[in-house]
Amino acid sequence: MPKAQYHIYVIELSRKVFTENRKFREANPQFNGVLECLYVGMTSKSPQERFEQHKTAYRNKKGHKLSANIVEKYGLYLRGSLYNHIAPLRTRAEALKMEETLALELRRKKYAVWFN
């Protein structure tokens, strides 16, 4: 059985997240309102499948909610141009590190970014 591959993905969020969500606003003091609000995540599924899970408040067989509330409420669409250059990663640890690296890089570019 082949090992799982992990993908990094970026979802554009409605700008309402910045005005309506205090935690999001506090996490992004560098945001100047010019660029977009984003969510960065990682998954062993395809980015499209994971986006659908977020938007439909997907629950696994054990009943655990797998969607992020912020994406469920404010998610608009995938931003492939911000993550397509990242090759699939072999381990969950690598993917988590890459998720954080990309999120912080986007924040430095003045995007407002949420990641776990």
mmCIF file of N, CA and C in Angstrom:
data_model
loop_
_atom_site.group_PDB
_atom_site.id
_atom_site.type_symbol
_atom_site.label_atom_id
_atom_site.label_comp_id
_atom_site.label_asym_id
_atom_site.label_seq_id
_atom_site.Cartn_x
_atom_site.Cartn_y
_atom_site.Cartn_z
ATOM 1 N N MET A 1 0.844 -1.189 0.000
ATOM 2 C CA MET A 1 0.000 0.000 0.000
ATOM 3 C C MET A 1 0.889 1.252 0.000
ATOM 4 N N PRO A 2 0.667 2.182 -0.957
ATOM 5 C CA PRO A 2 1.509 3.375 -1.000
ATOM 6 C C PRO A 2 1.253 4.282 0.206
ATOM 7 N N LYS A 3 2.314 4.950 0.604
ATOM 8 C CA LYS A 3 2.186 5.882 1.729
ATOM 9 C C LYS A 3 1.310 7.065 1.316
ATOM 10 N N ALA A 4 0.653 7.638 2.305
ATOM 11 C CA ALA A 4 -0.161 8.821 2.048
ATOM 12 C C ALA A 4 0.742 9.972 1.620
ATOM 13 N N GLN A 5 0.215 10.806 0.777
ATOM 14 C CA GLN A 5 0.901 12.037 0.414
ATOM 15 C C GLN A 5 0.099 13.181 1.015
ATOM 16 N N TYR A 6 0.793 14.197 1.451
ATOM 17 C CA TYR A 6 0.129 15.341 2.059
ATOM 18 C C TYR A 6 0.253 16.555 1.153
ATOM 19 N N HIS A 7 -0.842 17.268 1.013
ATOM 20 C CA HIS A 7 -0.897 18.446 0.158
ATOM 21 C C HIS A 7 -1.135 19.682 1.012
ATOM 22 N N ILE A 8 -0.498 20.769 0.631
ATOM 23 C CA ILE A 8 -0.734 22.073 1.244
ATOM 24 C C ILE A 8 -1.763 22.771 0.361
ATOM 25 N N TYR A 9 -2.696 23.495 0.975
ATOM 26 C CA TYR A 9 -3.688 24.223 0.190
ATOM 27 C C TYR A 9 -3.968 25.576 0.834
ATOM 28 N N VAL A 10 -4.492 26.497 0.013
ATOM 29 C CA VAL A 10 -4.831 27.842 0.480
ATOM 30 C C VAL A 10 -6.249 28.157 0.025
ATOM 31 N N ILE A 11 -7.059 28.641 0.963
ATOM 32 C CA ILE A 11 -8.441 29.022 0.675
ATOM 33 C C ILE A 11 -8.583 30.513 0.914
ATOM 34 N N GLU A 12 -9.176 31.200 -0.050
ATOM 35 C CA GLU A 12 -9.467 32.615 0.166
ATOM 36 C C GLU A 12 -10.718 32.729 1.027
ATOM 37 N N LEU A 13 -10.649 33.624 1.992
ATOM 38 C CA LEU A 13 -11.759 33.867 2.909
ATOM 39 C C LEU A 13 -12.404 35.219 2.594
ATOM 40 N N SER A 14 -13.671 35.333 2.922
ATOM 41 C CA SER A 14 -14.367 36.607 2.800
ATOM 42 C C SER A 14 -13.689 37.627 3.713
ATOM 43 N N ARG A 15 -13.634 38.871 3.287
ATOM 44 C CA ARG A 15 -13.038 39.926 4.119
ATOM 45 C C ARG A 15 -13.818 40.138 5.418
ATOM 46 N N LYS A 16 -15.047 39.669 5.459
ATOM 47 C CA LYS A 16 -15.847 39.800 6.679
ATOM 48 C C LYS A 16 -15.168 39.137 7.865
ATOM 49 N N VAL A 17 -14.343 38.116 7.598
ATOM 50 C CA VAL A 17 -13.658 37.411 8.683
ATOM 51 C C VAL A 17 -12.801 38.389 9.495
ATOM 52 N N PHE A 18 -12.232 39.379 8.838
ATOM 53 C CA PHE A 18 -11.355 40.312 9.542
ATOM 54 C C PHE A 18 -12.152 41.226 10.476
ATOM 55 N N THR A 19 -13.329 41.637 10.059
ATOM 56 C CA THR A 19 -14.126 42.528 10.907
ATOM 57 C C THR A 19 -14.949 41.762 11.938
ATOM 58 N N GLU A 20 -15.337 40.540 11.619
ATOM 59 C CA GLU A 20 -16.229 39.787 12.497
ATOM 60 C C GLU A 20 -15.523 38.845 13.476
ATOM 61 N N ASN A 21 -14.270 38.481 13.207
ATOM 62 C CA ASN A 21 -13.600 37.474 14.024
ATOM 63 C C ASN A 21 -12.403 38.100 14.762
ATOM 64 N N ARG A 22 -12.566 38.310 16.056
ATOM 65 C CA ARG A 22 -11.534 38.962 16.867
ATOM 66 C C ARG A 22 -10.214 38.189 16.844
ATOM 67 N N LYS A 23 -10.269 36.864 16.988
ATOM 68 C CA LYS A 23 -9.030 36.070 17.007
ATOM 69 C C LYS A 23 -8.274 36.193 15.683
ATOM 70 N N PHE A 24 -9.015 36.184 14.579
ATOM 71 C CA PHE A 24 -8.390 36.331 13.263
ATOM 72 C C PHE A 24 -7.709 37.697 13.162
ATOM 73 N N ARG A 25 -8.415 38.732 13.587
ATOM 74 C CA ARG A 25 -7.885 40.092 13.545
ATOM 75 C C ARG A 25 -6.621 40.214 14.410
ATOM 76 N N GLU A 26 -6.665 39.649 15.616
ATOM 77 C CA GLU A 26 -5.513 39.722 16.518
ATOM 78 C C GLU A 26 -4.309 38.944 15.992
ATOM 79 N N ALA A 27 -4.558 37.898 15.217
ATOM 80 C CA ALA A 27 -3.470 37.088 14.657
ATOM 81 C C ALA A 27 -2.805 37.771 13.464
ATOM 82 N N ASN A 28 -3.424 38.838 12.962
ATOM 83 C CA ASN A 28 -2.929 39.486 11.749
ATOM 84 C C ASN A 28 -2.796 41.002 11.890
ATOM 85 N N PRO A 29 -1.985 41.468 12.846
ATOM 86 C CA PRO A 29 -1.840 42.922 13.025
ATOM 87 C C PRO A 29 -1.156 43.589 11.829
ATOM 88 N N GLN A 30 -0.463 42.818 10.997
ATOM 89 C CA GLN A 30 0.250 43.369 9.843
ATOM 90 C C GLN A 30 -0.695 43.654 8.677
ATOM 91 N N PHE A 31 -1.923 43.167 8.725
ATOM 92 C CA PHE A 31 -2.853 43.270 7.590
ATOM 93 C C PHE A 31 -3.252 44.718 7.357
ATOM 94 N N ASN A 32 -3.118 45.174 6.100
ATOM 95 C CA ASN A 32 -3.445 46.564 5.779
ATOM 96 C C ASN A 32 -4.714 46.695 4.933
ATOM 97 N N GLY A 33 -5.414 45.586 4.695
ATOM 98 C CA GLY A 33 -6.675 45.641 3.957
ATOM 99 C C GLY A 33 -6.527 45.622 2.448
ATOM 100 N N VAL A 34 -5.296 45.576 1.947
ATOM 101 C CA VAL A 34 -5.083 45.603 0.497
ATOM 102 C C VAL A 34 -5.197 44.208 -0.107
ATOM 103 N N LEU A 35 -4.507 43.240 0.481
ATOM 104 C CA LEU A 35 -4.537 41.872 -0.045
ATOM 105 C C LEU A 35 -5.689 41.085 0.578
ATOM 106 N N GLU A 36 -5.742 39.776 0.334
ATOM 107 C CA GLU A 36 -6.861 38.964 0.759
ATOM 108 C C GLU A 36 -6.641 38.320 2.127
ATOM 109 N N CYS A 37 -7.741 37.802 2.665
ATOM 110 C CA CYS A 37 -7.712 36.989 3.875
ATOM 111 C C CYS A 37 -7.652 35.534 3.422
ATOM 112 N N LEU A 38 -6.786 34.736 4.058
ATOM 113 C CA LEU A 38 -6.527 33.377 3.596
ATOM 114 C C LEU A 38 -6.534 32.377 4.749
ATOM 115 N N TYR A 39 -6.787 31.113 4.409
ATOM 116 C CA TYR A 39 -6.643 29.988 5.331
ATOM 117 C C TYR A 39 -5.645 29.039 4.682
ATOM 118 N N VAL A 40 -4.627 28.617 5.414
ATOM 119 C CA VAL A 40 -3.643 27.657 4.906
ATOM 120 C C VAL A 40 -3.818 26.364 5.681
ATOM 121 N N GLY A 41 -3.905 25.251 4.954
ATOM 122 C CA GLY A 41 -4.064 23.955 5.597
ATOM 123 C C GLY A 41 -3.258 22.890 4.896
ATOM 124 N N MET A 42 -3.301 21.683 5.466
ATOM 125 C CA MET A 42 -2.655 20.537 4.829
ATOM 126 C C MET A 42 -3.597 19.349 4.943
ATOM 127 N N THR A 43 -3.493 18.425 3.989
ATOM 128 C CA THR A 43 -4.414 17.303 3.940
ATOM 129 C C THR A 43 -3.794 16.117 3.216
ATOM 130 N N SER A 44 -4.301 14.932 3.532
ATOM 131 C CA SER A 44 -3.906 13.741 2.769
ATOM 132 C C SER A 44 -4.891 13.508 1.619
ATOM 133 N N LYS A 45 -5.907 14.313 1.533
ATOM 134 C CA LYS A 45 -6.887 14.251 0.445
ATOM 135 C C LYS A 45 -6.466 15.257 -0.631
ATOM 136 N N SER A 46 -7.278 15.389 -1.668
ATOM 137 C CA SER A 46 -6.990 16.437 -2.648
ATOM 138 C C SER A 46 -7.453 17.767 -2.044
ATOM 139 N N PRO A 47 -6.834 18.869 -2.429
ATOM 140 C CA PRO A 47 -7.286 20.165 -1.906
ATOM 141 C C PRO A 47 -8.776 20.416 -2.181
ATOM 142 N N GLN A 48 -9.265 19.994 -3.342
ATOM 143 C CA GLN A 48 -10.674 20.195 -3.681
ATOM 144 C C GLN A 48 -11.587 19.419 -2.725
ATOM 145 N N GLU A 49 -11.222 18.157 -2.453
ATOM 146 C CA GLU A 49 -12.010 17.330 -1.548
ATOM 147 C C GLU A 49 -12.003 17.923 -0.132
ATOM 148 N N ARG A 50 -10.845 18.405 0.299
ATOM 149 C CA ARG A 50 -10.737 18.989 1.637
ATOM 150 C C ARG A 50 -11.552 20.273 1.740
ATOM 151 N N PHE A 51 -11.549 21.091 0.692
ATOM 152 C CA PHE A 51 -12.351 22.313 0.679
ATOM 153 C C PHE A 51 -13.829 21.967 0.844
ATOM 154 N N GLU A 52 -14.286 20.948 0.128
ATOM 155 C CA GLU A 52 -15.688 20.520 0.242
ATOM 156 C C GLU A 52 -16.010 20.067 1.664
ATOM 157 N N GLN A 53 -15.082 19.358 2.299
ATOM 158 C CA GLN A 53 -15.295 18.933 3.684
ATOM 159 C C GLN A 53 -15.464 20.141 4.600
ATOM 160 N N HIS A 54 -14.643 21.152 4.410
ATOM 161 C CA HIS A 54 -14.755 22.370 5.217
ATOM 162 C C HIS A 54 -16.124 23.017 5.022
ATOM 163 N N LYS A 55 -16.541 23.176 3.779
ATOM 164 C CA LYS A 55 -17.770 23.912 3.479
ATOM 165 C C LYS A 55 -19.033 23.161 3.890
ATOM 166 N N THR A 56 -18.955 21.837 3.996
ATOM 167 C CA THR A 56 -20.144 21.052 4.354
ATOM 168 C C THR A 56 -20.135 20.596 5.806
ATOM 169 N N ALA A 57 -19.227 21.113 6.610
ATOM 170 C CA ALA A 57 -19.122 20.753 8.037
ATOM 171 C C ALA A 57 -19.010 19.234 8.205
ATOM 172 N N TYR A 58 -18.158 18.635 7.390
ATOM 173 C CA TYR A 58 -17.986 17.181 7.357
ATOM 174 C C TYR A 58 -17.619 16.602 8.720
ATOM 175 N N ARG A 59 -18.230 15.464 9.024
ATOM 176 C CA ARG A 59 -17.901 14.711 10.241
ATOM 177 C C ARG A 59 -17.447 13.316 9.826
ATOM 178 N N ASN A 60 -16.434 12.793 10.516
ATOM 179 C CA ASN A 60 -15.943 11.457 10.182
ATOM 180 C C ASN A 60 -16.870 10.390 10.777
ATOM 181 N N LYS A 61 -16.514 9.121 10.588
ATOM 182 C CA LYS A 61 -17.372 8.020 11.055
ATOM 183 C C LYS A 61 -17.590 8.034 12.556
ATOM 184 N N LYS A 62 -16.624 8.588 13.291
ATOM 185 C CA LYS A 62 -16.759 8.662 14.749
ATOM 186 C C LYS A 62 -17.530 9.904 15.196
ATOM 187 N N GLY A 63 -17.936 10.727 14.242
ATOM 188 C CA GLY A 63 -18.713 11.917 14.569
ATOM 189 C C GLY A 63 -17.903 13.160 14.851
ATOM 190 N N HIS A 64 -16.588 13.083 14.650
ATOM 191 C CA HIS A 64 -15.735 14.244 14.893
ATOM 192 C C HIS A 64 -15.808 15.207 13.709
ATOM 193 N N LYS A 65 -16.010 16.472 14.009
ATOM 194 C CA LYS A 65 -16.071 17.478 12.966
ATOM 195 C C LYS A 65 -14.669 17.742 12.444
ATOM 196 N N LEU A 66 -14.486 17.626 11.139
ATOM 197 C CA LEU A 66 -13.168 17.803 10.527
ATOM 198 C C LEU A 66 -13.017 19.148 9.826
ATOM 199 N N SER A 67 -14.061 19.950 9.838
ATOM 200 C CA SER A 67 -13.972 21.232 9.147
ATOM 201 C C SER A 67 -13.587 22.338 10.116
ATOM 202 N N ALA A 68 -12.909 23.331 9.581
ATOM 203 C CA ALA A 68 -12.553 24.501 10.369
ATOM 204 C C ALA A 68 -13.725 25.479 10.299
ATOM 205 N N ASN A 69 -14.186 25.946 11.456
ATOM 206 C CA ASN A 69 -15.320 26.875 11.485
ATOM 207 C C ASN A 69 -15.083 28.106 10.626
ATOM 208 N N ILE A 70 -13.857 28.595 10.635
ATOM 209 C CA ILE A 70 -13.531 29.812 9.894
ATOM 210 C C ILE A 70 -13.709 29.611 8.388
ATOM 211 N N VAL A 71 -13.377 28.418 7.885
ATOM 212 C CA VAL A 71 -13.546 28.128 6.453
ATOM 213 C C VAL A 71 -15.008 27.821 6.150
ATOM 214 N N GLU A 72 -15.652 27.105 7.049
ATOM 215 C CA GLU A 72 -17.066 26.785 6.856
ATOM 216 C C GLU A 72 -17.881 28.070 6.682
ATOM 217 N N LYS A 73 -17.583 29.072 7.494
ATOM 218 C CA LYS A 73 -18.350 30.321 7.470
ATOM 219 C C LYS A 73 -17.865 31.317 6.418
ATOM 220 N N TYR A 74 -16.547 31.447 6.248
ATOM 221 C CA TYR A 74 -15.994 32.509 5.405
ATOM 222 C C TYR A 74 -15.278 32.036 4.139
ATOM 223 N N GLY A 75 -15.089 30.724 3.967
ATOM 224 C CA GLY A 75 -14.342 30.217 2.814
ATOM 225 C C GLY A 75 -15.030 30.500 1.496
ATOM 226 N N LEU A 76 -14.259 31.001 0.521
ATOM 227 C CA LEU A 76 -14.810 31.326 -0.795
ATOM 228 C C LEU A 76 -14.390 30.315 -1.861
ATOM 229 N N TYR A 77 -13.080 30.120 -2.013
ATOM 230 C CA TYR A 77 -12.575 29.195 -3.029
ATOM 231 C C TYR A 77 -11.091 28.938 -2.800
ATOM 232 N N LEU A 78 -10.595 27.902 -3.466
ATOM 233 C CA LEU A 78 -9.168 27.564 -3.391
ATOM 234 C C LEU A 78 -8.353 28.573 -4.188
ATOM 235 N N ARG A 79 -7.163 28.899 -3.693
ATOM 236 C CA ARG A 79 -6.249 29.808 -4.386
ATOM 237 C C ARG A 79 -5.028 29.017 -4.847
ATOM 238 N N GLY A 80 -5.209 28.236 -5.898
ATOM 239 C CA GLY A 80 -4.157 27.370 -6.406
ATOM 240 C C GLY A 80 -2.853 28.075 -6.712
ATOM 241 N N SER A 81 -2.921 29.320 -7.166
ATOM 242 C CA SER A 81 -1.693 30.041 -7.515
ATOM 243 C C SER A 81 -0.784 30.245 -6.310
ATOM 244 N N LEU A 82 -1.324 30.114 -5.100
ATOM 245 C CA LEU A 82 -0.521 30.309 -3.899
ATOM 246 C C LEU A 82 0.055 29.010 -3.337
ATOM 247 N N TYR A 83 -0.365 27.846 -3.887
ATOM 248 C CA TYR A 83 0.155 26.578 -3.357
ATOM 249 C C TYR A 83 0.535 25.543 -4.411
ATOM 250 N N ASN A 84 0.176 25.737 -5.661
ATOM 251 C CA ASN A 84 0.462 24.716 -6.684
ATOM 252 C C ASN A 84 1.951 24.426 -6.856
ATOM 253 N N HIS A 85 2.813 25.360 -6.486
ATOM 254 C CA HIS A 85 4.262 25.165 -6.632
ATOM 255 C C HIS A 85 4.833 24.229 -5.566
ATOM 256 N N ILE A 86 4.028 23.866 -4.556
ATOM 257 C CA ILE A 86 4.520 23.014 -3.472
ATOM 258 C C ILE A 86 4.215 21.549 -3.800
ATOM 259 N N ALA A 87 5.246 20.761 -3.923
ATOM 260 C CA ALA A 87 5.079 19.335 -4.241
ATOM 261 C C ALA A 87 4.458 18.605 -3.050
ATOM 262 N N PRO A 88 3.729 17.502 -3.314
ATOM 263 C CA PRO A 88 3.185 16.707 -2.204
ATOM 264 C C PRO A 88 4.321 16.270 -1.263
ATOM 265 N N LEU A 89 3.998 16.203 0.008
ATOM 266 C CA LEU A 89 4.990 15.852 1.032
ATOM 267 C C LEU A 89 4.732 14.440 1.536
ATOM 268 N N ARG A 90 5.803 13.771 2.004
ATOM 269 C CA ARG A 90 5.679 12.362 2.383
ATOM 270 C C ARG A 90 5.170 12.132 3.798
ATOM 271 N N THR A 91 5.461 13.042 4.700
ATOM 272 C CA THR A 91 5.059 12.804 6.086
ATOM 273 C C THR A 91 4.187 13.938 6.612
ATOM 274 N N ARG A 92 3.388 13.595 7.602
ATOM 275 C CA ARG A 92 2.527 14.582 8.248
ATOM 276 C C ARG A 92 3.369 15.689 8.881
ATOM 277 N N ALA A 93 4.489 15.322 9.485
ATOM 278 C CA ALA A 93 5.369 16.309 10.125
ATOM 279 C C ALA A 93 5.900 17.315 9.103
ATOM 280 N N GLU A 94 6.319 16.828 7.932
ATOM 281 C CA GLU A 94 6.797 17.726 6.874
ATOM 282 C C GLU A 94 5.684 18.667 6.433
ATOM 283 N N ALA A 95 4.472 18.110 6.302
ATOM 284 C CA ALA A 95 3.335 18.902 5.851
ATOM 285 C C ALA A 95 2.972 19.981 6.864
ATOM 286 N N LEU A 96 2.992 19.644 8.141
ATOM 287 C CA LEU A 96 2.687 20.634 9.180
ATOM 288 C C LEU A 96 3.705 21.761 9.167
ATOM 289 N N LYS A 97 4.966 21.417 8.980
ATOM 290 C CA LYS A 97 6.025 22.423 8.925
ATOM 291 C C LYS A 97 5.853 23.318 7.696
ATOM 292 N N MET A 98 5.530 22.717 6.555
ATOM 293 C CA MET A 98 5.341 23.482 5.324
ATOM 294 C C MET A 98 4.111 24.386 5.430
ATOM 295 N N GLU A 99 3.055 23.889 6.071
ATOM 296 C CA GLU A 99 1.845 24.695 6.282
ATOM 297 C C GLU A 99 2.201 25.977 7.047
ATOM 298 N N GLU A 100 2.952 25.823 8.130
ATOM 299 C CA GLU A 100 3.351 26.974 8.938
ATOM 300 C C GLU A 100 4.273 27.904 8.152
ATOM 301 N N THR A 101 5.230 27.331 7.430
ATOM 302 C CA THR A 101 6.177 28.114 6.639
ATOM 303 C C THR A 101 5.442 28.972 5.606
ATOM 304 N N LEU A 102 4.513 28.353 4.868
ATOM 305 C CA LEU A 102 3.757 29.088 3.846
ATOM 306 C C LEU A 102 2.887 30.165 4.486
ATOM 307 N N ALA A 103 2.210 29.830 5.582
ATOM 308 C CA ALA A 103 1.342 30.804 6.252
ATOM 309 C C ALA A 103 2.137 32.033 6.694
ATOM 310 N N LEU A 104 3.291 31.802 7.295
ATOM 311 C CA LEU A 104 4.106 32.920 7.775
ATOM 312 C C LEU A 104 4.682 33.732 6.610
ATOM 313 N N GLU A 105 5.025 33.039 5.519
ATOM 314 C CA GLU A 105 5.521 33.734 4.323
ATOM 315 C C GLU A 105 4.427 34.642 3.751
ATOM 316 N N LEU A 106 3.192 34.148 3.711
ATOM 317 C CA LEU A 106 2.076 34.956 3.202
ATOM 318 C C LEU A 106 1.781 36.135 4.130
ATOM 319 N N ARG A 107 1.911 35.929 5.426
ATOM 320 C CA ARG A 107 1.735 37.044 6.372
ATOM 321 C C ARG A 107 2.790 38.123 6.138
ATOM 322 N N ARG A 108 4.026 37.708 5.889
ATOM 323 C CA ARG A 108 5.092 38.679 5.620
ATOM 324 C C ARG A 108 4.777 39.509 4.372
ATOM 325 N N LYS A 109 4.043 38.897 3.447
ATOM 326 C CA LYS A 109 3.651 39.606 2.215
ATOM 327 C C LYS A 109 2.406 40.469 2.427
ATOM 328 N N LYS A 110 1.921 40.538 3.676
ATOM 329 C CA LYS A 110 0.790 41.374 4.102
ATOM 330 C C LYS A 110 -0.590 40.775 3.849
ATOM 331 N N TYR A 111 -0.673 39.465 3.582
ATOM 332 C CA TYR A 111 -1.972 38.803 3.580
ATOM 333 C C TYR A 111 -2.389 38.614 5.040
ATOM 334 N N ALA A 112 -3.697 38.484 5.273
ATOM 335 C CA ALA A 112 -4.179 38.079 6.598
ATOM 336 C C ALA A 112 -4.373 36.575 6.510
ATOM 337 N N VAL A 113 -3.726 35.811 7.414
ATOM 338 C CA VAL A 113 -3.683 34.362 7.269
ATOM 339 C C VAL A 113 -4.061 33.658 8.576
ATOM 340 N N TRP A 114 -4.868 32.591 8.430
ATOM 341 C CA TRP A 114 -5.194 31.715 9.541
ATOM 342 C C TRP A 114 -4.684 30.322 9.199
ATOM 343 N N PHE A 115 -4.049 29.673 10.167
ATOM 344 C CA PHE A 115 -3.626 28.283 9.993
ATOM 345 C C PHE A 115 -3.639 27.626 11.361
ATOM 346 N N ASN A 116 -3.646 26.303 11.382
ATOM 347 C CA ASN A 116 -3.704 25.592 12.652
ATOM 348 C C ASN A 116 -2.306 25.164 13.040
#
